[in-house]
Short mmCIF file of C-alpha atoms in Angstrom, two decimals:
data_model
loop_
_atom_site.label_atom_id
_atom_site.label_comp_id
_atom_site.label_asym_id
_atom_site.label_seq_id
_atom_site.Cartn_x
_atom_site.Cartn_y
_atom_site.Cartn_z
CA MET A 27 0.00 0.00 0.00
CA THR A 28 1.46 3.34 -0.99
CA ARG A 29 1.82 6.31 1.30
CA LYS A 30 -0.86 8.13 -0.67
CA ASP A 31 -3.40 5.31 -0.14
CA ARG A 32 -2.71 5.23 3.60
CA SER A 33 -3.25 8.98 3.79
CA VAL A 34 -6.59 8.75 1.99
CA ARG A 35 -7.69 5.86 4.21
CA LEU A 36 -6.75 7.74 7.39
CA LYS A 37 -8.71 10.79 6.24
CA THR A 38 -11.76 8.64 5.43
CA SER A 39 -11.58 6.90 8.81
CA ALA A 40 -11.27 10.20 10.64
CA SER A 41 -14.26 11.59 8.73
CA SER A 42 -16.35 8.53 9.60
CA ARG A 43 -15.47 8.80 13.29
CA ALA A 44 -16.41 12.49 13.29
CA LYS A 45 -19.78 11.72 11.70
CA ARG A 46 -20.46 8.96 14.23
CA ARG A 47 -19.60 11.31 17.12
CA LEU A 48 -21.93 13.95 15.65
CA ARG A 49 -24.76 11.42 15.30
CA ARG A 50 -24.25 10.24 18.89
CA ARG A 51 -24.36 13.83 20.16
CA LEU A 52 -27.50 14.58 18.15
CA SER A 53 -29.14 11.37 19.36
CA ALA A 54 -28.21 12.13 22.96
CA GLY A 55 -29.56 15.67 22.66
CA LEU A 56 -32.81 14.42 21.10
CA LEU A 57 -33.24 11.80 23.82
CA LEU A 58 -32.60 14.47 26.46
CA LEU A 59 -35.29 16.72 24.93
CA VAL A 60 -37.78 13.83 24.80
CA ALA A 61 -37.01 12.90 28.41
CA LEU A 62 -37.47 16.51 29.55
CA ALA A 63 -40.77 16.78 27.67
CA VAL A 64 -42.07 13.53 29.20
CA ALA A 65 -40.93 14.57 32.68
CA GLY A 66 -42.59 17.96 32.31
CA GLY A 67 -45.85 16.38 31.16
CA LEU A 68 -45.88 13.92 34.05
CA ALA A 69 -45.14 16.72 36.50
CA ALA A 70 -48.01 18.78 35.12
CA VAL A 71 -50.40 15.84 35.38
CA LEU A 72 -49.34 14.46 38.76
CA THR A 73 -48.61 17.69 40.63
CA PRO A 74 -51.83 19.03 42.28
CA THR A 75 -52.86 22.49 41.20
CA PRO A 76 -52.57 24.92 44.12
CA GLN A 77 -55.93 26.22 45.25
CA LYS A 78 -56.02 29.97 45.03
CA ALA A 79 -58.78 32.00 46.61
CA VAL A 80 -59.91 34.14 43.70
CA ALA A 81 -62.47 36.62 44.99
CA ASP A 82 -65.44 37.17 42.72
CA GLU A 83 -65.86 40.94 42.75
CA SER A 84 -69.62 40.84 42.22
CA SER A 85 -70.12 38.30 45.02
CA SER A 86 -67.89 40.29 47.35
CA ALA A 87 -69.84 43.46 46.62
CA LEU A 88 -73.12 41.60 47.21
CA LEU A 89 -71.90 40.30 50.57
CA ARG A 90 -70.68 43.75 51.61
CA THR A 91 -74.06 45.25 50.77
CA GLY A 92 -75.82 42.44 52.62
CA LYS A 93 -73.67 42.95 55.69
CA GLN A 94 -74.44 46.68 55.73
CA LEU A 95 -78.17 46.01 55.44
CA PHE A 96 -78.03 43.39 58.17
CA GLU A 97 -76.12 45.66 60.53
CA THR A 98 -78.56 48.53 60.04
CA SER A 99 -81.86 46.63 59.98
CA CYS A 100 -81.48 43.19 61.58
CA VAL A 101 -78.63 43.03 64.08
CA THR A 102 -80.65 44.46 66.99
CA CYS A 103 -82.98 41.45 67.06
CA HIS A 104 -80.91 38.70 65.43
CA GLY A 105 -77.44 39.42 66.84
CA ALA A 106 -74.14 40.30 65.21
CA ASN A 107 -73.34 36.64 64.50
CA LEU A 108 -76.88 35.59 63.51
CA GLN A 109 -77.20 33.82 66.86
CA GLY A 110 -80.45 35.59 67.82
CA VAL A 111 -81.31 37.75 70.81
CA PRO A 112 -83.52 36.43 73.65
CA ASP A 113 -87.02 37.96 73.68
CA ARG A 114 -86.26 39.84 70.46
CA GLY A 115 -85.53 37.58 67.53
CA PRO A 116 -84.59 33.97 66.72
CA SER A 117 -81.27 32.69 65.45
CA LEU A 118 -80.76 32.88 61.70
CA ILE A 119 -78.18 30.10 61.61
CA GLY A 120 -79.43 27.44 59.24
CA VAL A 121 -82.46 29.34 57.92
CA GLY A 122 -80.69 30.21 54.70
CA GLU A 123 -81.41 32.52 51.82
CA ALA A 124 -84.87 31.01 51.42
CA ALA A 125 -86.12 32.28 54.80
CA VAL A 126 -84.72 35.73 54.12
CA TYR A 127 -86.46 35.86 50.77
CA PHE A 128 -89.83 34.84 52.22
CA GLN A 129 -89.76 37.11 55.26
CA VAL A 130 -88.33 40.20 53.55
CA SER A 131 -90.08 39.97 50.16
CA THR A 132 -93.46 39.67 51.90
CA GLY A 133 -92.70 42.69 54.10
CA ARG A 134 -92.91 40.67 57.32
CA MET A 135 -89.33 41.60 58.14
CA PRO A 136 -87.95 43.91 59.35
CA ALA A 137 -90.73 43.80 61.94
CA VAL A 138 -92.35 47.11 62.82
CA ARG A 139 -93.36 46.03 66.32
CA GLY A 140 -93.62 42.95 68.48
CA GLU A 141 -96.86 41.08 67.81
CA ALA A 142 -98.25 37.56 67.82
CA GLN A 143 -97.70 37.24 64.09
CA ALA A 144 -96.09 39.49 61.51
CA ALA A 145 -98.57 40.44 58.80
CA ARG A 146 -97.86 40.71 55.09
CA LYS A 147 -97.17 44.25 53.90
CA ASP A 148 -95.26 46.07 51.21
CA PRO A 149 -91.54 45.18 51.39
CA ILE A 150 -89.07 47.79 52.60
CA PHE A 151 -86.17 46.47 50.49
CA ASP A 152 -86.03 46.12 46.72
CA ALA A 153 -85.11 42.92 44.87
CA GLY A 154 -81.39 43.71 44.78
CA GLN A 155 -81.24 44.43 48.50
CA ILE A 156 -83.16 41.22 49.27
CA ASP A 157 -80.62 39.27 47.20
CA ALA A 158 -77.75 40.91 49.07
CA LEU A 159 -79.26 40.27 52.49
CA GLY A 160 -80.03 36.67 51.57
CA ALA A 161 -76.49 36.12 50.27
CA TYR A 162 -75.02 37.43 53.54
CA VAL A 163 -77.19 35.18 55.73
CA GLN A 164 -76.53 32.22 53.45
CA ALA A 165 -72.76 32.76 53.52
CA ASN A 166 -72.63 33.04 57.31
CA GLY A 167 -75.40 30.72 58.46
CA GLY A 168 -76.16 28.31 55.64
CA GLY A 169 -79.50 26.69 54.95
CA PRO A 170 -81.97 26.27 52.08
CA THR A 171 -81.64 28.54 49.07
CA VAL A 172 -84.09 30.06 46.62
CA VAL A 173 -84.57 28.51 43.19
CA ARG A 174 -83.23 30.57 40.30
CA ASN A 175 -83.61 30.54 36.54
CA PRO A 176 -80.56 29.84 34.34
CA ASP A 177 -80.03 33.61 33.96
CA GLY A 178 -79.81 34.04 37.75
CA SER A 179 -83.24 35.61 38.25
CA ILE A 180 -85.67 34.37 40.88
CA ALA A 181 -87.78 31.52 39.47
CA GLN A 182 -91.55 32.04 39.51
CA LYS A 183 -93.66 30.54 36.71
CA SER A 184 -91.23 27.64 36.26
CA LEU A 185 -92.09 26.47 39.79
CA ARG A 186 -95.61 25.45 38.78
CA GLY A 187 -95.99 21.69 38.48
CA ASP A 188 -97.94 19.80 35.83
CA ASP A 189 -100.29 17.68 37.97
CA LEU A 190 -103.02 19.91 39.42
CA GLY A 191 -105.00 16.94 40.72
CA ARG A 192 -102.04 15.68 42.71
CA GLY A 193 -101.33 19.21 43.93
CA GLY A 194 -104.90 19.55 45.16
CA ASP A 195 -104.76 16.24 47.00
CA LEU A 196 -101.45 17.16 48.66
CA PHE A 197 -102.74 20.61 49.60
CA ARG A 198 -105.88 19.23 51.22
CA LEU A 199 -103.81 16.65 53.09
CA ASN A 200 -101.04 18.95 54.35
CA CYS A 201 -102.28 22.55 54.20
CA ALA A 202 -106.08 22.85 54.15
CA SER A 203 -106.49 22.40 57.91
CA CYS A 204 -104.99 25.87 58.38
CA HIS A 205 -105.22 27.61 55.00
CA ASN A 206 -108.71 26.35 54.04
CA PHE A 207 -109.44 24.29 50.94
CA THR A 208 -108.86 27.20 48.58
CA GLY A 209 -105.94 28.84 50.39
CA LYS A 210 -107.93 31.70 51.89
CA GLY A 211 -106.49 31.19 55.36
CA GLY A 212 -108.17 31.12 58.73
CA ALA A 213 -107.87 31.85 62.43
CA LEU A 214 -105.52 29.91 64.71
CA SER A 215 -104.97 30.03 68.47
CA SER A 216 -103.31 32.80 70.53
CA GLY A 217 -104.12 35.58 68.09
CA LYS A 218 -102.38 33.91 65.18
CA TYR A 219 -103.77 33.00 61.79
CA ALA A 220 -102.96 31.22 58.56
CA PRO A 221 -102.63 33.93 55.89
CA ASP A 222 -104.45 34.14 52.59
CA LEU A 223 -102.23 32.60 49.89
CA GLU A 224 -103.64 34.56 46.96
CA PRO A 225 -101.03 37.38 46.99
CA ALA A 226 -98.11 34.96 47.48
CA THR A 227 -95.83 34.37 44.51
CA GLU A 228 -94.64 30.93 43.45
CA GLN A 229 -91.22 31.47 45.05
CA GLN A 230 -92.79 32.70 48.28
CA ILE A 231 -94.95 29.57 48.53
CA LEU A 232 -91.92 27.37 47.91
CA THR A 233 -89.69 29.14 50.43
CA ALA A 234 -92.49 28.98 53.01
CA MET A 235 -92.64 25.20 52.58
CA LEU A 236 -88.85 24.97 52.84
CA THR A 237 -88.43 27.12 55.95
CA GLY A 238 -91.69 26.88 57.92
CA PRO A 239 -92.29 30.52 58.92
CA GLN A 240 -94.19 31.37 62.11
CA ASN A 241 -96.50 28.43 62.98
CA MET A 242 -96.10 26.63 59.67
CA PRO A 243 -94.17 23.34 59.67
CA LYS A 244 -91.19 22.73 57.40
CA PHE A 245 -91.63 20.28 54.55
CA SER A 246 -88.37 18.57 53.73
CA ASP A 247 -87.82 16.65 50.50
CA ARG A 248 -88.44 13.45 52.46
CA GLN A 249 -91.94 14.66 53.32
CA LEU A 250 -92.73 16.41 50.06
CA SER A 251 -90.48 16.02 47.05
CA PHE A 252 -89.59 19.04 44.95
CA ASP A 253 -92.03 17.93 42.25
CA ALA A 254 -94.75 17.53 44.88
CA LYS A 255 -94.11 21.07 46.10
CA LYS A 256 -94.36 22.32 42.51
CA ASP A 257 -97.73 20.59 42.10
CA ILE A 258 -98.99 22.26 45.30
CA ILE A 259 -97.80 25.63 44.01
CA ALA A 260 -99.61 25.04 40.72
CA TYR A 261 -102.83 24.19 42.58
CA VAL A 262 -102.67 27.24 44.86
CA LYS A 263 -101.98 29.66 42.02
CA THR A 264 -104.62 28.12 39.76
CA VAL A 265 -107.29 28.33 42.46
CA SER A 266 -106.38 31.93 43.30
CA GLU A 267 -106.39 33.03 39.65
CA GLU A 268 -109.46 31.24 38.30
CA ARG A 269 -112.69 33.14 37.81
CA GLN A 270 -115.76 32.28 39.88
CA PRO A 271 -118.28 30.56 37.58
CA GLY A 272 -121.17 31.61 39.82
CA GLY A 273 -120.24 35.27 39.88
CA TYR A 274 -119.32 36.28 43.42
CA GLY A 275 -117.22 33.68 45.20
CA LEU A 276 -117.91 34.81 48.78
CA GLY A 277 -114.20 34.83 49.45
CA GLY A 278 -113.79 31.18 48.50
CA PHE A 279 -114.20 30.07 52.11
CA GLY A 280 -116.17 26.97 51.24
CA PRO A 281 -119.67 25.60 51.96
CA ALA A 282 -120.23 27.22 55.39
CA PRO A 283 -120.40 30.90 54.32
CA GLU A 284 -121.98 29.97 51.00
CA GLY A 285 -124.70 27.96 52.78
CA MET A 286 -125.28 30.79 55.24
CA ALA A 287 -125.62 33.30 52.41
CA MET A 288 -128.10 31.06 50.60
CA TRP A 289 -130.15 30.60 53.81
CA ILE A 290 -130.29 34.33 54.56
CA ILE A 291 -131.16 35.27 50.98
CA GLY A 292 -133.77 32.53 50.82
CA MET A 293 -135.39 33.55 54.12
CA VAL A 294 -135.52 37.20 53.08
CA ALA A 295 -137.10 36.21 49.78
CA VAL A 296 -139.72 33.99 51.48
CA ILE A 297 -140.61 36.65 54.09
CA GLY A 298 -140.80 39.31 51.40
CA ALA A 299 -143.07 37.15 49.29
CA ALA A 300 -145.31 36.43 52.31
CA LEU A 301 -145.61 40.13 53.14
CA TRP A 302 -146.38 40.98 49.53
CA ILE A 303 -149.08 38.32 49.36
CA GLY A 304 -150.56 39.49 52.69
CA ALA A 305 -150.63 43.10 51.52
CA ARG A 306 -152.49 42.18 48.35
CA SER A 307 -155.06 40.19 50.32
#
């Protein structure tokens, strides 16, 4: 082999070794990048995301407004921590947003004076203030909530069930003993009474069943399912809105006042007819 051939062979061998080293370095670098990518992906999947308390500005503003309203209108009777004040007002712990909505939207609270039973009147607070006050009590005391539409508004018409017959049966079984068969209310003991249900909205009827205001019992979902409550609401609203086929409904109080009215009218008619006949004789 000549010197020239050896030189060419050495150069070729050196070039091959250089290429192999370059390929090994590139392969090692590629493997390192793949390993880093896999490790990063596993870390992202397996590492728990830290929980950060991100304050919702609208909710915070609502709670601040509710706190201000509570401190100016409710704290004297219900206490700074919702624990209640003896001989003034009950605890609000556990009553929830639903109780606030019922009591405040019907004007029963804030109470004007101490009495056997708070009567329905025009509400002092508007809808936004009622929401704020309810949110504050709910956040600090918990309890049942109101039912809302998908857009966040208070549900009303959507709370009417589909089975009026079932609603009537359930109402007569659970409510008629106090509220009468048509929801017109009636007297109870110790100066208390079951109110007329005609002015009550669907949400007010529901929240009353959920929270049991005054002398009314609570109806949990074990006693009356949500669908059963909706059927009762449908019955009450249908009865209160339907027209009286006979003309004047006499308040819808049932057969006793209607029978009395018929007796009085009949007796007057008979006596009048007798007097007229006697005068003509």
